[in-house]
Amino acid sequence: MTVIDLRSDTVTQPTAGMRDAMACAPLGDDVYGEDPTVNTLESWLAERLGFAAALFVPTGTMSNLLGLMAHCERGDEYIVGQQAHTYKYEGGGAAVLGSIQPQPLDNQADGSVDLNQVVAAIKADDFHFARTRLLALENTMQGKVLSLDYLAAARKLTRDKGLALHLDGARLYNAAVKLGVDAREITQHFDSVSVCLSKGLGAPIGSVLCGSNELIAKARRLRKMVGGGMRQAGLLAAAGLYALEHQVERLADDHANAAFLAKGLTELGYEVEPVQTNMVYVQIGDRAEALKAFCAERGIVLSAASRLRMVTHLDVSAAQMEQVVAAFAEFASR
Ligand SMILES: *Cc1c(COP(=O)(O)O)cnc(C)c1O
């Protein structure tokens, strides 16, 4: 039985071409700055996204942490969405390791943070308060794409108020593919961007933080401090480079598969949230554990949640989406 794993787009296996690229990659000690493949990945992505420099790191969590710590000093504050990965799903790292106070704000239905609320949350220069230094956005945000107009407005606001602007672009390329624009149209608005290679792009490990020379030099020191300095890391960077060169346009297939799945489930009477990219959210209610077990018997791996998230990726096909819809139909009829 082939497994259809819809828990996340992190579950993908390296493709044959990617494994070849990894096997052939020239390597060196990256802590000495001598891994040619890491250096190529960093300069390639920095240039493509319009930044002076970039830094290869093992995870998106580390990439965001280094970005926040490079922008903010101890006692500074960053404004962030209540549902943002940086705030909610990274163990509170910015506060724990960076002594950076988060100021969370509710996310709007479209995934954005209301800019009027951002303005209201910026603290005056007063020794009672933490120093508001940065706004962090996420795109895509739970599968939703922030509009380019919104990003431009966030850029203007942060510039006017003297804040830095960071993007958790774990799924930057899903957003770019959905909008039909070069990723640079998105990244041009930010001072720093974190990109995950290990999500829909299909690399096994790795993220890249992009920013100015000064910011990345600071992040490089911090990366060493948190134990993220890797040696012959080109083995992994090669997978990332391969993904960026060969597995970006195909994200459109994942989006089409997610749309197909959403349509099929809606027709069955399931309550499905509008789909923009590769994530489908369905209300399952109190039958989540039962559905998970039912699907597991049919080779379909799901999380158990009353608001169930299903994520499409390069290891699931359009034909398999029909199998998933069929399983949900059978489950609904029981
Ligand atoms: C996955 C993810 C990250 C980082 O995840 P790691 O598992 O640490 O690589 C950051 N932000 C978002 C939105 C993510 O989905």
GROMACS .gro file of C-alpha atoms and ligand atoms in nm:
model
  349
    1MET     CA    1   0.000   0.000   0.000
    2THR     CA    2   0.150   0.338  -0.096
    3VAL     CA    3   0.116   0.585   0.184
    4ILE     CA    4  -0.054   0.921   0.126
    5ASP     CA    5   0.086   1.140   0.401
    6LEU     CA    6  -0.101   1.471   0.424
    7ARG     CA    7   0.021   1.585   0.767
    8SER     CA    8   0.273   1.830   0.627
    9ASP     CA    9   0.484   1.924   0.326
   10THR     CA   10   0.788   1.844   0.541
   11VAL     CA   11   0.744   1.468   0.490
   12THR     CA   12   0.880   1.459   0.133
   13GLN     CA   13   1.169   1.235   0.030
   14PRO     CA   14   1.456   1.375  -0.179
   15THR     CA   15   1.394   1.311  -0.550
   16ALA     CA   16   1.639   1.107  -0.757
   17GLY     CA   17   1.781   1.422  -0.919
   18MET     CA   18   1.824   1.578  -0.577
   19ARG     CA   19   2.009   1.274  -0.443
   20ASP     CA   20   2.242   1.286  -0.743
   21ALA     CA   21   2.309   1.654  -0.685
   22MET     CA   22   2.387   1.582  -0.319
   23ALA     CA   23   2.618   1.294  -0.403
   24CYS     CA   24   2.817   1.504  -0.650
   25ALA     CA   25   2.836   1.829  -0.454
   26PRO     CA   26   3.183   1.975  -0.392
   27LEU     CA   27   3.230   2.010  -0.015
   28GLY     CA   28   3.446   2.193   0.236
   29ASP     CA   29   3.434   2.307   0.598
   30ASP     CA   30   3.161   2.571   0.608
   31VAL     CA   31   3.264   2.702   0.950
   32TYR     CA   32   3.585   2.810   0.773
   33GLY     CA   33   3.364   2.952   0.495
   34GLU     CA   34   3.512   2.689   0.263
   35ASP     CA   35   3.214   2.487   0.146
   36PRO     CA   36   3.170   2.586  -0.219
   37THR     CA   37   2.816   2.448  -0.239
   38VAL     CA   38   2.697   2.636   0.070
   39ASN     CA   39   2.863   2.951  -0.064
   40THR     CA   40   2.687   2.905  -0.398
   41LEU     CA   41   2.349   2.850  -0.233
   42GLU     CA   42   2.389   3.159  -0.014
   43SER     CA   43   2.501   3.391  -0.291
   44TRP     CA   44   2.252   3.246  -0.542
   45LEU     CA   45   1.950   3.296  -0.317
   46ALA     CA   46   2.063   3.635  -0.183
   47GLU     CA   47   2.096   3.762  -0.539
   48ARG     CA   48   1.765   3.613  -0.655
   49LEU     CA   49   1.577   3.764  -0.360
   50GLY     CA   50   1.751   4.102  -0.378
   51PHE     CA   51   1.971   4.087  -0.068
   52ALA     CA   52   2.341   4.147  -0.015
   53ALA     CA   53   2.400   3.827   0.182
   54ALA     CA   54   2.248   3.502   0.307
   55LEU     CA   55   2.317   3.233   0.565
   56PHE     CA   56   2.243   2.860   0.540
   57VAL     CA   57   2.102   2.712   0.862
   58PRO     CA   58   1.961   2.373   0.961
   59THR     CA   59   1.603   2.482   1.038
   60GLY     CA   60   1.350   2.756   0.985
   61THR     CA   61   1.325   2.795   1.359
   62MET     CA   62   1.695   2.879   1.377
   63SER     CA   63   1.667   3.109   1.077
   64ASN     CA   64   1.387   3.310   1.236
   65LEU     CA   65   1.565   3.314   1.572
   66LEU     CA   66   1.889   3.445   1.420
   67GLY     CA   67   1.692   3.704   1.221
   68LEU     CA   68   1.513   3.831   1.530
   69MET     CA   69   1.831   3.830   1.740
   70ALA     CA   70   2.028   4.008   1.469
   71HIS     CA   71   1.768   4.285   1.450
   72CYS     CA   72   1.686   4.315   1.821
   73GLU     CA   73   1.897   4.359   2.133
   74ARG     CA   74   1.811   4.240   2.483
   75GLY     CA   75   1.508   4.438   2.604
   76ASP     CA   76   1.383   4.514   2.255
   77GLU     CA   77   1.041   4.405   2.139
   78TYR     CA   78   0.901   4.257   1.818
   79ILE     CA   79   0.542   4.276   1.698
   80VAL     CA   80   0.409   3.949   1.558
   81GLY     CA   81   0.086   3.766   1.478
   82GLN     CA   82  -0.071   3.561   1.754
   83GLN     CA   83  -0.078   3.259   1.518
   84ALA     CA   84   0.268   3.317   1.369
   85HIS     CA   85   0.512   3.028   1.374
   86THR     CA   86   0.779   3.256   1.519
   87TYR     CA   87   0.562   3.339   1.815
   88LYS     CA   88   0.362   3.022   1.872
   89TYR     CA   89   0.562   2.727   1.743
   90GLU     CA   90   0.928   2.803   1.815
   91GLY     CA   91   0.944   2.735   2.187
   92GLY     CA   92   0.946   3.106   2.267
   93GLY     CA   93   1.308   3.113   2.142
   94ALA     CA   94   1.327   3.487   2.081
   95ALA     CA   95   1.232   3.551   2.444
   96VAL     CA   96   1.426   3.259   2.594
   97LEU     CA   97   1.750   3.297   2.399
   98GLY     CA   98   1.734   3.656   2.277
   99SER     CA   99   1.562   3.833   2.568
  100ILE     CA  100   1.336   3.984   2.303
  101GLN     CA  101   0.984   4.057   2.423
  102PRO     CA  102   0.710   3.953   2.182
  103GLN     CA  103   0.407   4.179   2.135
  104PRO     CA  104   0.155   3.945   1.973
  105LEU     CA  105  -0.150   4.080   1.788
  106ASP     CA  106  -0.444   3.885   1.651
  107ASN     CA  107  -0.411   3.764   1.296
  108GLN     CA  108  -0.687   3.881   1.062
  109ALA     CA  109  -0.890   3.628   0.863
  110ASP     CA  110  -0.661   3.684   0.563
  111GLY     CA  111  -0.348   3.599   0.764
  112SER     CA  112  -0.228   3.958   0.796
  113VAL     CA  113  -0.176   4.163   1.110
  114ASP     CA  114  -0.388   4.481   1.113
  115LEU     CA  115  -0.151   4.772   1.054
  116ASN     CA  116  -0.357   5.013   1.264
  117GLN     CA  117  -0.314   4.772   1.554
  118VAL     CA  118   0.058   4.761   1.482
  119VAL     CA  119   0.079   5.139   1.504
  120ALA     CA  120  -0.117   5.135   1.830
  121ALA     CA  121   0.117   4.869   1.975
  122ILE     CA  122   0.439   5.059   1.902
  123LYS     CA  123   0.564   5.185   2.236
  124ALA     CA  124   0.681   5.538   2.303
  125ASP     CA  125   1.047   5.602   2.378
  126ASP     CA  126   1.006   5.584   2.755
  127PHE     CA  127   1.215   5.387   3.002
  128HIS     CA  128   0.902   5.210   3.130
  129PHE     CA  129   0.867   5.029   2.800
  130ALA     CA  130   1.053   4.774   2.595
  131ARG     CA  131   1.189   4.928   2.273
  132THR     CA  132   0.971   4.829   1.977
  133ARG     CA  133   1.220   4.732   1.708
  134LEU     CA  134   1.066   4.499   1.454
  135LEU     CA  135   0.753   4.375   1.283
  136ALA     CA  136   0.756   4.007   1.181
  137LEU     CA  137   0.512   3.881   0.915
  138GLU     CA  138   0.455   3.532   0.778
  139ASN     CA  139   0.379   3.446   0.413
  140THR     CA  140   0.213   3.216   0.338
  141MET     CA  141   0.028   3.224   0.668
  142GLN     CA  142  -0.151   2.893   0.723
  143GLY     CA  143  -0.169   2.862   0.346
  144LYS     CA  144  -0.291   3.219   0.289
  145VAL     CA  145  -0.104   3.465   0.072
  146LEU     CA  146  -0.052   3.824   0.191
  147SER     CA  147  -0.127   4.076  -0.084
  148LEU     CA  148   0.154   4.280  -0.237
  149ASP     CA  149  -0.039   4.598  -0.146
  150TYR     CA  150  -0.044   4.492   0.218
  151LEU     CA  151   0.331   4.425   0.211
  152ALA     CA  152   0.395   4.767   0.058
  153ALA     CA  153   0.184   4.929   0.332
  154ALA     CA  154   0.372   4.734   0.602
  155ARG     CA  155   0.701   4.849   0.448
  156LYS     CA  156   0.591   5.213   0.449
  157LEU     CA  157   0.466   5.195   0.805
  158THR     CA  158   0.780   5.028   0.940
  159ARG     CA  159   1.001   5.276   0.756
  160ASP     CA  160   0.799   5.571   0.892
  161LYS     CA  161   0.816   5.432   1.245
  162GLY     CA  162   1.180   5.324   1.235
  163LEU     CA  163   1.108   4.952   1.268
  164ALA     CA  164   1.276   4.667   1.086
  165LEU     CA  165   1.057   4.425   0.887
  166HIS     CA  166   1.122   4.049   0.890
  167LEU     CA  167   0.947   3.785   0.683
  168ASP     CA  168   0.905   3.426   0.791
  169GLY     CA  169   0.890   3.305   0.433
  170ALA     CA  170   0.894   2.935   0.514
  171ARG     CA  171   0.660   2.902   0.216
  172LEU     CA  172   0.767   3.213   0.026
  173TYR     CA  173   0.764   3.027  -0.305
  174ASN     CA  174   0.409   2.899  -0.254
  175ALA     CA  175   0.306   3.264  -0.222
  176ALA     CA  176   0.507   3.370  -0.529
  177VAL     CA  177   0.374   3.086  -0.743
  178LYS     CA  178   0.018   3.158  -0.632
  179LEU     CA  179   0.052   3.530  -0.716
  180GLY     CA  180   0.233   3.448  -1.041
  181VAL     CA  181   0.518   3.686  -0.954
  182ASP     CA  182   0.892   3.658  -0.907
  183ALA     CA  183   0.964   3.595  -0.536
  184ARG     CA  184   1.152   3.924  -0.534
  185GLU     CA  185   0.821   4.111  -0.571
  186ILE     CA  186   0.751   3.986  -0.219
  187THR     CA  187   1.097   4.000  -0.063
  188GLN     CA  188   1.173   4.356  -0.183
  189HIS     CA  189   0.960   4.487   0.103
  190PHE     CA  190   1.163   4.322   0.381
  191ASP     CA  191   1.489   4.381   0.568
  192SER     CA  192   1.529   4.008   0.622
  193VAL     CA  193   1.364   3.694   0.492
  194SER     CA  194   1.379   3.334   0.612
  195VAL     CA  195   1.309   3.070   0.347
  196CYS     CA  196   1.257   2.698   0.420
  197LEU     CA  197   1.402   2.451   0.172
  198SER     CA  198   1.251   2.155   0.356
  199LYS     CA  199   0.881   2.232   0.308
  200GLY     CA  200   0.715   2.225  -0.033
  201LEU     CA  201   1.050   2.266  -0.208
  202GLY     CA  202   1.132   1.911  -0.103
  203ALA     CA  203   1.485   1.933   0.040
  204PRO     CA  204   1.549   1.709   0.342
  205ILE     CA  205   1.696   1.980   0.566
  206GLY     CA  206   1.773   2.349   0.555
  207SER     CA  207   1.664   2.708   0.559
  208VAL     CA  208   1.827   3.030   0.444
  209LEU     CA  209   1.822   3.371   0.611
  210CYS     CA  210   1.870   3.665   0.374
  211GLY     CA  211   1.957   4.023   0.468
  212SER     CA  212   2.219   4.297   0.455
  213ASN     CA  213   2.591   4.217   0.491
  214GLU     CA  214   2.587   4.361   0.842
  215LEU     CA  215   2.279   4.166   0.951
  216ILE     CA  216   2.407   3.837   0.811
  217ALA     CA  217   2.750   3.886   0.972
  218LYS     CA  218   2.572   3.922   1.305
  219ALA     CA  219   2.352   3.620   1.231
  220ARG     CA  220   2.662   3.415   1.141
  221ARG     CA  221   2.812   3.482   1.485
  222LEU     CA  222   2.478   3.395   1.648
  223ARG     CA  223   2.451   3.076   1.442
  224LYS     CA  224   2.784   2.959   1.585
  225MET     CA  225   2.665   3.050   1.933
  226VAL     CA  226   2.350   2.837   1.912
  227GLY     CA  227   2.540   2.545   1.766
  228GLY     CA  228   2.430   2.581   1.405
  229GLY     CA  229   2.776   2.605   1.247
  230MET     CA  230   2.794   2.297   1.026
  231ARG     CA  231   3.098   2.151   0.851
  232GLN     CA  232   3.057   1.978   0.508
  233ALA     CA  233   2.706   2.122   0.490
  234GLY     CA  234   2.723   2.144   0.112
  235LEU     CA  235   2.576   1.796   0.107
  236LEU     CA  236   2.255   1.956   0.232
  237ALA     CA  237   2.293   2.287   0.051
  238ALA     CA  238   2.313   2.091  -0.276
  239ALA     CA  239   1.964   1.958  -0.210
  240GLY     CA  240   1.842   2.313  -0.149
  241LEU     CA  241   2.001   2.444  -0.468
  242TYR     CA  242   1.848   2.158  -0.664
  243ALA     CA  243   1.508   2.234  -0.513
  244LEU     CA  244   1.533   2.602  -0.601
  245GLU     CA  245   1.636   2.523  -0.957
  246HIS     CA  246   1.396   2.238  -1.031
  247GLN     CA  247   1.112   2.219  -0.782
  248VAL     CA  248   0.964   2.568  -0.757
  249GLU     CA  249   0.727   2.584  -1.057
  250ARG     CA  250   0.579   2.247  -0.964
  251LEU     CA  251   0.434   2.400  -0.646
  252ALA     CA  252   0.143   2.493  -0.875
  253ASP     CA  253   0.062   2.118  -0.891
  254ASP     CA  254   0.038   2.108  -0.511
  255HIS     CA  255  -0.199   2.405  -0.520
  256ALA     CA  256  -0.413   2.238  -0.786
  257ASN     CA  257  -0.423   1.915  -0.582
  258ALA     CA  258  -0.528   2.108  -0.271
  259ALA     CA  259  -0.802   2.287  -0.467
  260PHE     CA  260  -0.924   1.952  -0.605
  261LEU     CA  261  -0.932   1.801  -0.257
  262ALA     CA  262  -1.118   2.101  -0.114
  263LYS     CA  263  -1.375   2.089  -0.392
  264GLY     CA  264  -1.433   1.718  -0.347
  265LEU     CA  265  -1.475   1.746   0.029
  266THR     CA  266  -1.706   2.049  -0.004
  267GLU     CA  267  -1.927   1.852  -0.241
  268LEU     CA  268  -1.947   1.577   0.021
  269GLY     CA  269  -2.081   1.833   0.269
  270TYR     CA  270  -1.762   1.890   0.469
  271GLU     CA  271  -1.700   2.244   0.593
  272VAL     CA  272  -1.381   2.345   0.410
  273GLU     CA  273  -1.203   2.681   0.437
  274PRO     CA  274  -1.118   2.857   0.109
  275VAL     CA  275  -0.792   2.721  -0.032
  276GLN     CA  276  -0.521   2.944  -0.177
  277THR     CA  277  -0.206   2.731  -0.184
  278ASN     CA  278  -0.119   2.382  -0.057
  279MET     CA  279  -0.317   2.369   0.267
  280VAL     CA  280  -0.671   2.246   0.314
  281TYR     CA  281  -0.845   2.312   0.647
  282VAL     CA  282  -1.157   2.108   0.720
  283GLN     CA  283  -1.387   2.112   1.022
  284ILE     CA  284  -1.406   1.756   1.153
  285GLY     CA  285  -1.544   1.823   1.500
  286ASP     CA  286  -1.524   1.547   1.757
  287ARG     CA  287  -1.467   1.268   1.501
  288ALA     CA  288  -1.103   1.363   1.439
  289GLU     CA  289  -0.952   1.056   1.609
  290ALA     CA  290  -1.201   0.826   1.435
  291LEU     CA  291  -1.125   0.980   1.095
  292LYS     CA  292  -0.752   0.951   1.152
  293ALA     CA  293  -0.782   0.580   1.238
  294PHE     CA  294  -1.024   0.516   0.949
  295CYS     CA  295  -0.790   0.681   0.699
  296ALA     CA  296  -0.481   0.510   0.844
  297GLU     CA  297  -0.634   0.174   0.752
  298ARG     CA  298  -0.651   0.301   0.393
  299GLY     CA  299  -0.292   0.424   0.382
  300ILE     CA  300  -0.386   0.789   0.433
  301VAL     CA  301  -0.190   0.956   0.711
  302LEU     CA  302  -0.363   1.250   0.878
  303SER     CA  303  -0.320   1.454   1.194
  304ALA     CA  304  -0.604   1.434   1.444
  305ALA     CA  305  -0.760   1.778   1.489
  306SER     CA  306  -1.112   1.914   1.496
  307ARG     CA  307  -0.987   2.177   1.249
  308LEU     CA  308  -0.793   1.932   1.036
  309ARG     CA  309  -0.503   2.058   0.824
  310MET     CA  310  -0.411   1.860   0.514
  311VAL     CA  311  -0.106   1.964   0.316
  312THR     CA  312  -0.025   1.866  -0.042
  313HIS     CA  313   0.335   1.821  -0.160
  314LEU     CA  314   0.558   1.654  -0.417
  315ASP     CA  315   0.504   1.302  -0.284
  316VAL     CA  316   0.125   1.302  -0.336
  317SER     CA  317  -0.040   1.286  -0.677
  318ALA     CA  318  -0.365   1.411  -0.829
  319ALA     CA  319  -0.490   1.050  -0.851
  320GLN     CA  320  -0.426   1.006  -0.479
  321MET     CA  321  -0.645   1.310  -0.407
  322GLU     CA  322  -0.934   1.110  -0.555
  323GLN     CA  323  -0.851   0.827  -0.315
  324VAL     CA  324  -0.862   1.070  -0.023
  325VAL     CA  325  -1.198   1.212  -0.132
  326ALA     CA  326  -1.331   0.857  -0.166
  327ALA     CA  327  -1.215   0.770   0.185
  328PHE     CA  328  -1.383   1.081   0.328
  329ALA     CA  329  -1.703   0.990   0.140
  330GLU     CA  330  -1.699   0.642   0.291
  331PHE     CA  331  -1.631   0.785   0.637
  332ALA     CA  332  -1.918   1.036   0.604
  333SER     CA  333  -2.161   0.762   0.504
  334ARG     CA  334  -2.091   0.547   0.810
  335LIG     C1  335   0.810   2.501   0.927
  335LIG     C2  336   0.803   2.644   0.955
  335LIG     C3  337   0.908   2.715   1.015
  335LIG     C4  338   1.038   2.652   1.060
  335LIG     O1  339   1.034   2.521   1.081
  335LIG     P1  340   1.154   2.420   1.110
  335LIG     O2  341   1.079   2.296   1.135
  335LIG     O3  342   1.225   2.473   1.227
  335LIG     O4  343   1.240   2.415   0.989
  335LIG     C5  344   0.892   2.849   1.034
  335LIG     N1  345   0.781   2.911   0.996
  335LIG     C6  346   0.680   2.849   0.936
  335LIG     C7  347   0.561   2.926   0.892
  335LIG     C8  348   0.686   2.713   0.915
  335LIG     O5  349   0.584   2.651   0.856
   0.00000   0.00000   0.00000
